Amino acid sequence: MDAALTALVTGAKGFIGRNLVVALRRRGVTVAEIDVDSTPADLDAAMAASRVVFHLAGVNRPDDDTEFVSGNVGSIEAVVEATERLRVRPAVVLSSSTQAAVDNAYGRSKLTAEQVLEAHAKRNGASVTIYRLPGVFGKWCRPNYNSVVATFCYNIARALPIKITDPANALELVYVDDVVAQFMTHLGEEPAGLRRAEVSPVFRTSLGELAKLIQGFRAMRTTLEFPDVGDPFTRRLIATYNSYIEPANLAYALEQRSDARGTFAELAKSPTFGQIFVSRTRPGVTRGDHFHDSKIEKFCVLEGDAIIRFRSILGTEVTEHRVSGSEFKVVDIPPGMTHSIQNVGATEMIVLFWASEVFDKSRPDTYFEEVLRV
């Protein structure tokens, strides 16, 4: 990255602005931040040094509709006026809204802001890119303001009520990191003229489905049931939800089951990846002595020393694997082989287990048979 590159971000203290500023600085870009507490002189100084302007400043929840014009139109007019007065031609990237196609006070102000930049591109040969964004979600968005995702995540994480007027209400959303990644493509030389661009992927859901997913994230601590994080929207949404958990509440205890052998606790489970659990086993104790018809497992000793034994239920030959917590070695457990794990060390043994299926009491697929026949 060119160390001399300076980018100007208006609305730098807002939701998208904060995410963009962090990403720009991580890339080694010098960032000039402009927000509501900045002066015209601040804007001039930043404009004179900047190669690209990301115009994110705007108003979407004013006390009076007239503020839409001053906030959304006036702010971009100030940027254009400064470029002309200072005789500089930075590329300008505008964060507009899909509401620009809607005939309301907010939409009209966003459309007018676009038109101001269109005229600037034609009049001055400037490089202008306009993005009409749908709802944007992600970390650092203000809850209980104008983002239903932020509001649901914040309230549900705190066991506060949420309001759903119409569960079928359709939503179109983009993720803030996808927005930032797309904006970062404008750090190179930009051709003159007007362009319109889009951020992808766009996720489509409903108000009811959104609430259901987020409520499921909160319930994970008791159900241990993970959502399908292979789904791009779910993966982004759960990251957003976790960013709204209060730091003091990030840790939580697992339910433990104890007996003479030691302690056992489930960590996570899902129909898509199976089940993860952990156990503590006392010295000399053996766990297992059973086999599965279809279920497979993986054992990883995290602490202590163990012997894992196998025997085909159709034969008599026993295979042994000695493993230690210092190795982080994984042992596969195939079906049709009875198996056991014995703590052969002098201290407690800690083992991490993965199973290909979530345990089902009605169909456990677990059958007792000693590995070592007397």
PDB file of C-alpha atoms in Angstrom, residues 126-337:
ATOM      1  CA  ALA A 126     -14.390  13.967 -11.358  1.00  0.00           C
ATOM      2  CA  SER A 127     -14.380  10.293 -10.425  1.00  0.00           C
ATOM      3  CA  VAL A 128     -17.639   9.484  -8.629  1.00  0.00           C
ATOM      4  CA  THR A 129     -19.001   6.125  -7.490  1.00  0.00           C
ATOM      5  CA  ILE A 130     -22.454   5.837  -5.950  1.00  0.00           C
ATOM      6  CA  TYR A 131     -23.612   2.904  -3.843  1.00  0.00           C
ATOM      7  CA  ARG A 132     -27.281   2.504  -2.994  1.00  0.00           C
ATOM      8  CA  LEU A 133     -27.078   0.347   0.107  1.00  0.00           C
ATOM      9  CA  PRO A 134     -29.952  -1.580   1.673  1.00  0.00           C
ATOM     10  CA  GLY A 135     -29.900  -2.081   5.453  1.00  0.00           C
ATOM     11  CA  VAL A 136     -26.363  -2.588   6.728  1.00  0.00           C
ATOM     12  CA  PHE A 137     -25.644  -4.760   9.773  1.00  0.00           C
ATOM     13  CA  GLY A 138     -22.579  -5.684  11.769  1.00  0.00           C
ATOM     14  CA  LYS A 139     -20.538  -4.741  14.823  1.00  0.00           C
ATOM     15  CA  TRP A 140     -20.653  -1.217  16.285  1.00  0.00           C
ATOM     16  CA  CYS A 141     -24.077  -0.298  14.916  1.00  0.00           C
ATOM     17  CA  ARG A 142     -26.199   1.755  17.300  1.00  0.00           C
ATOM     18  CA  PRO A 143     -29.108  -0.285  18.744  1.00  0.00           C
ATOM     19  CA  ASN A 144     -32.641   1.007  19.300  1.00  0.00           C
ATOM     20  CA  TYR A 145     -32.126   3.629  16.620  1.00  0.00           C
ATOM     21  CA  ASN A 146     -32.597   2.743  12.974  1.00  0.00           C
ATOM     22  CA  SER A 147     -31.212  -0.793  12.600  1.00  0.00           C
ATOM     23  CA  VAL A 148     -33.516  -3.688  13.390  1.00  0.00           C
ATOM     24  CA  VAL A 149     -30.556  -6.111  13.428  1.00  0.00           C
ATOM     25  CA  ALA A 150     -28.651  -4.026  15.981  1.00  0.00           C
ATOM     26  CA  THR A 151     -31.780  -3.584  18.092  1.00  0.00           C
ATOM     27  CA  PHE A 152     -32.667  -7.291  18.080  1.00  0.00           C
ATOM     28  CA  CYS A 153     -29.074  -8.326  18.844  1.00  0.00           C
ATOM     29  CA  TYR A 154     -28.681  -5.811  21.672  1.00  0.00           C
ATOM     30  CA  ASN A 155     -32.041  -6.525  23.306  1.00  0.00           C
ATOM     31  CA  ILE A 156     -31.998 -10.304  22.929  1.00  0.00           C
ATOM     32  CA  ALA A 157     -28.445 -10.504  24.300  1.00  0.00           C
ATOM     33  CA  ARG A 158     -29.750  -8.727  27.408  1.00  0.00           C
ATOM     34  CA  ALA A 159     -33.052 -10.604  27.679  1.00  0.00           C
ATOM     35  CA  LEU A 160     -34.932  -7.401  26.823  1.00  0.00           C
ATOM     36  CA  PRO A 161     -38.182  -7.471  24.829  1.00  0.00           C
ATOM     37  CA  ILE A 162     -38.260  -6.882  21.079  1.00  0.00           C
ATOM     38  CA  LYS A 163     -41.165  -5.619  19.016  1.00  0.00           C
ATOM     39  CA  ILE A 164     -42.257  -7.400  15.834  1.00  0.00           C
ATOM     40  CA  THR A 165     -45.028  -5.576  14.013  1.00  0.00           C
ATOM     41  CA  ASP A 166     -45.255  -7.978  11.075  1.00  0.00           C
ATOM     42  CA  PRO A 167     -43.166 -11.191  11.089  1.00  0.00           C
ATOM     43  CA  ALA A 168     -43.532 -11.461   7.294  1.00  0.00           C
ATOM     44  CA  ASN A 169     -42.031  -8.019   6.723  1.00  0.00           C
ATOM     45  CA  ALA A 170     -39.280  -8.491   4.102  1.00  0.00           C
ATOM     46  CA  LEU A 171     -35.722  -7.262   4.720  1.00  0.00           C
ATOM     47  CA  GLU A 172     -32.754  -6.761   2.411  1.00  0.00           C
ATOM     48  CA  LEU A 173     -29.412  -6.567   4.200  1.00  0.00           C
ATOM     49  CA  VAL A 174     -25.698  -6.281   3.514  1.00  0.00           C
ATOM     50  CA  TYR A 175     -22.911  -6.944   6.005  1.00  0.00           C
ATOM     51  CA  VAL A 176     -20.651  -4.088   7.043  1.00  0.00           C
ATOM     52  CA  ASP A 177     -17.430  -6.004   6.362  1.00  0.00           C
ATOM     53  CA  ASP A 178     -18.638  -6.686   2.817  1.00  0.00           C
ATOM     54  CA  VAL A 179     -19.378  -2.963   2.413  1.00  0.00           C
ATOM     55  CA  VAL A 180     -15.924  -2.068   3.707  1.00  0.00           C
ATOM     56  CA  ALA A 181     -14.229  -4.636   1.458  1.00  0.00           C
ATOM     57  CA  GLN A 182     -15.991  -3.173  -1.564  1.00  0.00           C
ATOM     58  CA  PHE A 183     -15.121   0.407  -0.579  1.00  0.00           C
ATOM     59  CA  MET A 184     -11.470  -0.589  -0.204  1.00  0.00           C
ATOM     60  CA  THR A 185     -11.341  -1.406  -3.926  1.00  0.00           C
ATOM     61  CA  HIS A 186     -11.393   2.337  -4.577  1.00  0.00           C
ATOM     62  CA  LEU A 187      -7.949   2.963  -3.085  1.00  0.00           C
ATOM     63  CA  GLY A 188      -6.215   2.753  -6.453  1.00  0.00           C
ATOM     64  CA  GLU A 189      -6.427   5.148  -9.369  1.00  0.00           C
ATOM     65  CA  GLU A 190     -10.060   5.725 -10.275  1.00  0.00           C
ATOM     66  CA  PRO A 191     -11.198   6.649 -13.795  1.00  0.00           C
ATOM     67  CA  ALA A 192     -13.023   9.933 -14.299  1.00  0.00           C
ATOM     68  CA  GLY A 193     -16.797   9.939 -14.631  1.00  0.00           C
ATOM     69  CA  LEU A 194     -19.856   8.617 -12.851  1.00  0.00           C
ATOM     70  CA  ARG A 195     -20.332   4.968 -11.932  1.00  0.00           C
ATOM     71  CA  ARG A 196     -22.907   3.124  -9.900  1.00  0.00           C
ATOM     72  CA  ALA A 197     -21.843   0.039  -8.004  1.00  0.00           C
ATOM     73  CA  GLU A 198     -23.304  -2.536  -5.642  1.00  0.00           C
ATOM     74  CA  VAL A 199     -22.203  -4.449  -2.578  1.00  0.00           C
ATOM     75  CA  SER A 200     -22.723  -8.196  -2.549  1.00  0.00           C
ATOM     76  CA  PRO A 201     -23.964 -10.503  -1.277  1.00  0.00           C
ATOM     77  CA  VAL A 202     -27.382  -9.068  -0.489  1.00  0.00           C
ATOM     78  CA  PHE A 203     -29.264 -11.170   2.046  1.00  0.00           C
ATOM     79  CA  ARG A 204     -33.040 -11.441   2.009  1.00  0.00           C
ATOM     80  CA  THR A 205     -34.958 -12.492   5.087  1.00  0.00           C
ATOM     81  CA  SER A 206     -38.048 -11.576   7.079  1.00  0.00           C
ATOM     82  CA  LEU A 207     -38.484  -9.831  10.383  1.00  0.00           C
ATOM     83  CA  GLY A 208     -39.781 -13.016  11.998  1.00  0.00           C
ATOM     84  CA  GLU A 209     -36.975 -15.196  10.676  1.00  0.00           C
ATOM     85  CA  LEU A 210     -34.385 -12.647  11.790  1.00  0.00           C
ATOM     86  CA  ALA A 211     -35.759 -12.656  15.336  1.00  0.00           C
ATOM     87  CA  LYS A 212     -35.883 -16.479  15.385  1.00  0.00           C
ATOM     88  CA  LEU A 213     -32.244 -16.778  14.351  1.00  0.00           C
ATOM     89  CA  ILE A 214     -31.004 -14.281  16.916  1.00  0.00           C
ATOM     90  CA  GLN A 215     -33.090 -15.817  19.695  1.00  0.00           C
ATOM     91  CA  GLY A 216     -31.500 -19.140  18.756  1.00  0.00           C
ATOM     92  CA  PHE A 217     -28.052 -17.624  19.216  1.00  0.00           C
ATOM     93  CA  ARG A 218     -28.919 -16.651  22.780  1.00  0.00           C
ATOM     94  CA  ALA A 219     -30.362 -20.115  23.481  1.00  0.00           C
ATOM     95  CA  MET A 220     -27.109 -21.770  22.361  1.00  0.00           C
ATOM     96  CA  ARG A 221     -25.672 -21.416  25.846  1.00  0.00           C
ATOM     97  CA  THR A 222     -28.268 -23.834  27.206  1.00  0.00           C
ATOM     98  CA  THR A 223     -29.150 -25.965  24.176  1.00  0.00           C
ATOM     99  CA  LEU A 224     -25.526 -26.041  22.928  1.00  0.00           C
ATOM    100  CA  GLU A 225     -27.047 -26.275  19.438  1.00  0.00           C
ATOM    101  CA  PHE A 226     -24.959 -24.395  16.899  1.00  0.00           C
ATOM    102  CA  PRO A 227     -26.618 -22.828  13.865  1.00  0.00           C
ATOM    103  CA  ASP A 228     -25.445 -23.653  10.374  1.00  0.00           C
ATOM    104  CA  VAL A 229     -22.459 -21.311  10.154  1.00  0.00           C
ATOM    105  CA  GLY A 230     -21.818 -22.673   6.675  1.00  0.00           C
ATOM    106  CA  ASP A 231     -24.662 -20.394   5.620  1.00  0.00           C
ATOM    107  CA  PRO A 232     -23.119 -16.989   4.762  1.00  0.00           C
ATOM    108  CA  PHE A 233     -25.925 -14.938   6.321  1.00  0.00           C
ATOM    109  CA  THR A 234     -26.040 -16.971   9.534  1.00  0.00           C
ATOM    110  CA  ARG A 235     -22.257 -16.741   9.893  1.00  0.00           C
ATOM    111  CA  ARG A 236     -22.327 -12.957   9.586  1.00  0.00           C
ATOM    112  CA  LEU A 237     -25.374 -12.610  11.823  1.00  0.00           C
ATOM    113  CA  ILE A 238     -23.969 -14.666  14.695  1.00  0.00           C
ATOM    114  CA  ALA A 239     -20.769 -12.605  14.575  1.00  0.00           C
ATOM    115  CA  THR A 240     -22.919  -9.494  14.835  1.00  0.00           C
ATOM    116  CA  TYR A 241     -24.904 -10.919  17.737  1.00  0.00           C
ATOM    117  CA  ASN A 242     -21.771 -11.850  19.671  1.00  0.00           C
ATOM    118  CA  SER A 243     -20.476  -8.284  19.327  1.00  0.00           C
ATOM    119  CA  TYR A 244     -23.486  -7.115  21.369  1.00  0.00           C
ATOM    120  CA  ILE A 245     -22.911  -9.445  24.315  1.00  0.00           C
ATOM    121  CA  GLU A 246     -21.780  -7.439  27.323  1.00  0.00           C
ATOM    122  CA  PRO A 247     -18.092  -8.156  28.081  1.00  0.00           C
ATOM    123  CA  ALA A 248     -18.955  -9.168  31.633  1.00  0.00           C
ATOM    124  CA  ASN A 249     -21.273 -11.871  30.222  1.00  0.00           C
ATOM    125  CA  LEU A 250     -18.943 -13.408  27.655  1.00  0.00           C
ATOM    126  CA  ALA A 251     -18.079 -16.356  29.921  1.00  0.00           C
ATOM    127  CA  TYR A 252     -20.601 -19.024  30.868  1.00  0.00           C
ATOM    128  CA  ALA A 253     -20.493 -22.361  32.655  1.00  0.00           C
ATOM    129  CA  LEU A 254     -21.261 -25.721  31.084  1.00  0.00           C
ATOM    130  CA  GLU A 255     -23.434 -28.346  32.705  1.00  0.00           C
ATOM    131  CA  GLN A 256     -21.163 -31.024  34.171  1.00  0.00           C
ATOM    132  CA  ARG A 257     -21.964 -34.662  34.845  1.00  0.00           C
ATOM    133  CA  SER A 258     -19.783 -36.403  37.413  1.00  0.00           C
ATOM    134  CA  ASP A 259     -19.397 -40.002  38.544  1.00  0.00           C
ATOM    135  CA  ALA A 260     -16.651 -42.220  39.948  1.00  0.00           C
ATOM    136  CA  ARG A 261     -14.692 -41.980  36.695  1.00  0.00           C
ATOM    137  CA  GLY A 262     -14.511 -38.184  36.591  1.00  0.00           C
ATOM    138  CA  THR A 263     -16.400 -35.336  34.925  1.00  0.00           C
ATOM    139  CA  PHE A 264     -18.038 -34.932  31.509  1.00  0.00           C
ATOM    140  CA  ALA A 265     -19.453 -31.856  29.729  1.00  0.00           C
ATOM    141  CA  GLU A 266     -20.945 -31.198  26.303  1.00  0.00           C
ATOM    142  CA  LEU A 267     -19.537 -28.158  24.463  1.00  0.00           C
ATOM    143  CA  ALA A 268     -21.492 -27.845  21.236  1.00  0.00           C
ATOM    144  CA  LYS A 269     -23.679 -29.827  18.873  1.00  0.00           C
ATOM    145  CA  SER A 270     -25.274 -29.436  15.479  1.00  0.00           C
ATOM    146  CA  PRO A 271     -26.910 -31.681  12.876  1.00  0.00           C
ATOM    147  CA  THR A 272     -24.346 -30.335  10.382  1.00  0.00           C
ATOM    148  CA  PHE A 273     -21.139 -31.062  12.309  1.00  0.00           C
ATOM    149  CA  GLY A 274     -22.108 -33.492  15.087  1.00  0.00           C
ATOM    150  CA  GLN A 275     -21.142 -33.037  18.716  1.00  0.00           C
ATOM    151  CA  ILE A 276     -18.121 -31.888  20.735  1.00  0.00           C
ATOM    152  CA  PHE A 277     -17.605 -32.770  24.380  1.00  0.00           C
ATOM    153  CA  VAL A 278     -14.824 -32.917  26.954  1.00  0.00           C
ATOM    154  CA  SER A 279     -14.067 -35.182  29.909  1.00  0.00           C
ATOM    155  CA  ARG A 280     -11.797 -35.315  32.930  1.00  0.00           C
ATOM    156  CA  THR A 281     -10.819 -38.862  33.941  1.00  0.00           C
ATOM    157  CA  ARG A 282      -9.127 -39.974  37.163  1.00  0.00           C
ATOM    158  CA  PRO A 283      -5.874 -41.982  37.099  1.00  0.00           C
ATOM    159  CA  GLY A 284      -6.343 -45.675  36.359  1.00  0.00           C
ATOM    160  CA  VAL A 285      -9.909 -45.241  35.082  1.00  0.00           C
ATOM    161  CA  THR A 286     -11.064 -46.617  31.731  1.00  0.00           C
ATOM    162  CA  ARG A 287     -13.893 -45.089  29.702  1.00  0.00           C
ATOM    163  CA  GLY A 288     -15.685 -46.651  26.765  1.00  0.00           C
ATOM    164  CA  ASP A 289     -15.784 -50.380  26.154  1.00  0.00           C
ATOM    165  CA  HIS A 290     -18.487 -49.935  23.546  1.00  0.00           C
ATOM    166  CA  PHE A 291     -18.872 -49.739  19.770  1.00  0.00           C
ATOM    167  CA  HIS A 292     -21.052 -47.944  17.225  1.00  0.00           C
ATOM    168  CA  ASP A 293     -22.723 -49.193  14.068  1.00  0.00           C
ATOM    169  CA  SER A 294     -22.470 -45.940  12.110  1.00  0.00           C
ATOM    170  CA  LYS A 295     -21.281 -43.159  14.393  1.00  0.00           C
ATOM    171  CA  ILE A 296     -17.621 -42.196  14.147  1.00  0.00           C
ATOM    172  CA  GLU A 297     -15.592 -40.246  16.683  1.00  0.00           C
ATOM    173  CA  LYS A 298     -12.269 -38.492  17.170  1.00  0.00           C
ATOM    174  CA  PHE A 299     -10.354 -38.450  20.465  1.00  0.00           C
ATOM    175  CA  CYS A 300      -7.698 -35.876  21.339  1.00  0.00           C
ATOM    176  CA  VAL A 301      -5.942 -36.069  24.702  1.00  0.00           C
ATOM    177  CA  LEU A 302      -5.292 -32.524  25.905  1.00  0.00           C
ATOM    178  CA  GLU A 303      -3.649 -33.358  29.203  1.00  0.00           C
ATOM    179  CA  GLY A 304      -2.308 -36.554  30.717  1.00  0.00           C
ATOM    180  CA  ASP A 305      -1.370 -39.959  29.314  1.00  0.00           C
ATOM    181  CA  ALA A 306      -3.698 -42.531  27.797  1.00  0.00           C
ATOM    182  CA  ILE A 307      -3.906 -45.860  26.041  1.00  0.00           C
ATOM    183  CA  ILE A 308      -6.693 -46.099  23.461  1.00  0.00           C
ATOM    184  CA  ARG A 309      -7.547 -49.682  22.592  1.00  0.00           C
ATOM    185  CA  PHE A 310      -9.509 -51.129  19.651  1.00  0.00           C
ATOM    186  CA  ARG A 311     -10.886 -54.518  18.744  1.00  0.00           C
ATOM    187  CA  SER A 312     -13.150 -55.463  15.882  1.00  0.00           C
ATOM    188  CA  ILE A 313     -16.327 -56.975  17.292  1.00  0.00           C
ATOM    189  CA  LEU A 314     -15.800 -59.754  14.725  1.00  0.00           C
ATOM    190  CA  GLY A 315     -12.330 -60.615  15.936  1.00  0.00           C
ATOM    191  CA  THR A 316      -9.948 -60.943  18.876  1.00  0.00           C
ATOM    192  CA  GLU A 317      -6.921 -58.843  17.933  1.00  0.00           C
ATOM    193  CA  VAL A 318      -6.481 -55.703  20.069  1.00  0.00           C
ATOM    194  CA  THR A 319      -4.679 -52.619  18.794  1.00  0.00           C
ATOM    195  CA  GLU A 320      -3.277 -50.046  21.213  1.00  0.00           C
ATOM    196  CA  HIS A 321      -2.365 -46.392  20.715  1.00  0.00           C
ATOM    197  CA  ARG A 322      -0.486 -44.648  23.514  1.00  0.00           C
ATOM    198  CA  VAL A 323      -1.092 -40.888  23.385  1.00  0.00           C
ATOM    199  CA  SER A 324      -0.124 -37.935  25.522  1.00  0.00           C
ATOM    200  CA  GLY A 325      -1.442 -34.421  26.000  1.00  0.00           C
ATOM    201  CA  SER A 326       1.929 -33.077  24.899  1.00  0.00           C
ATOM    202  CA  GLU A 327       1.385 -34.478  21.373  1.00  0.00           C
ATOM    203  CA  PHE A 328      -2.047 -33.167  20.370  1.00  0.00           C
ATOM    204  CA  LYS A 329      -2.527 -36.376  18.411  1.00  0.00           C
ATOM    205  CA  VAL A 330      -5.989 -37.229  17.091  1.00  0.00           C
ATOM    206  CA  VAL A 331      -7.193 -40.842  17.142  1.00  0.00           C
ATOM    207  CA  ASP A 332     -10.037 -41.836  14.800  1.00  0.00           C
ATOM    208  CA  ILE A 333     -12.735 -44.157  16.153  1.00  0.00           C
ATOM    209  CA  PRO A 334     -14.330 -46.199  13.333  1.00  0.00           C
ATOM    210  CA  PRO A 335     -17.668 -48.035  13.485  1.00  0.00           C
ATOM    211  CA  GLY A 336     -17.754 -51.735  14.224  1.00  0.00           C
ATOM    212  CA  MET A 337     -14.780 -51.588  16.600  1.00  0.00           C
TER     213      MET A 337
END
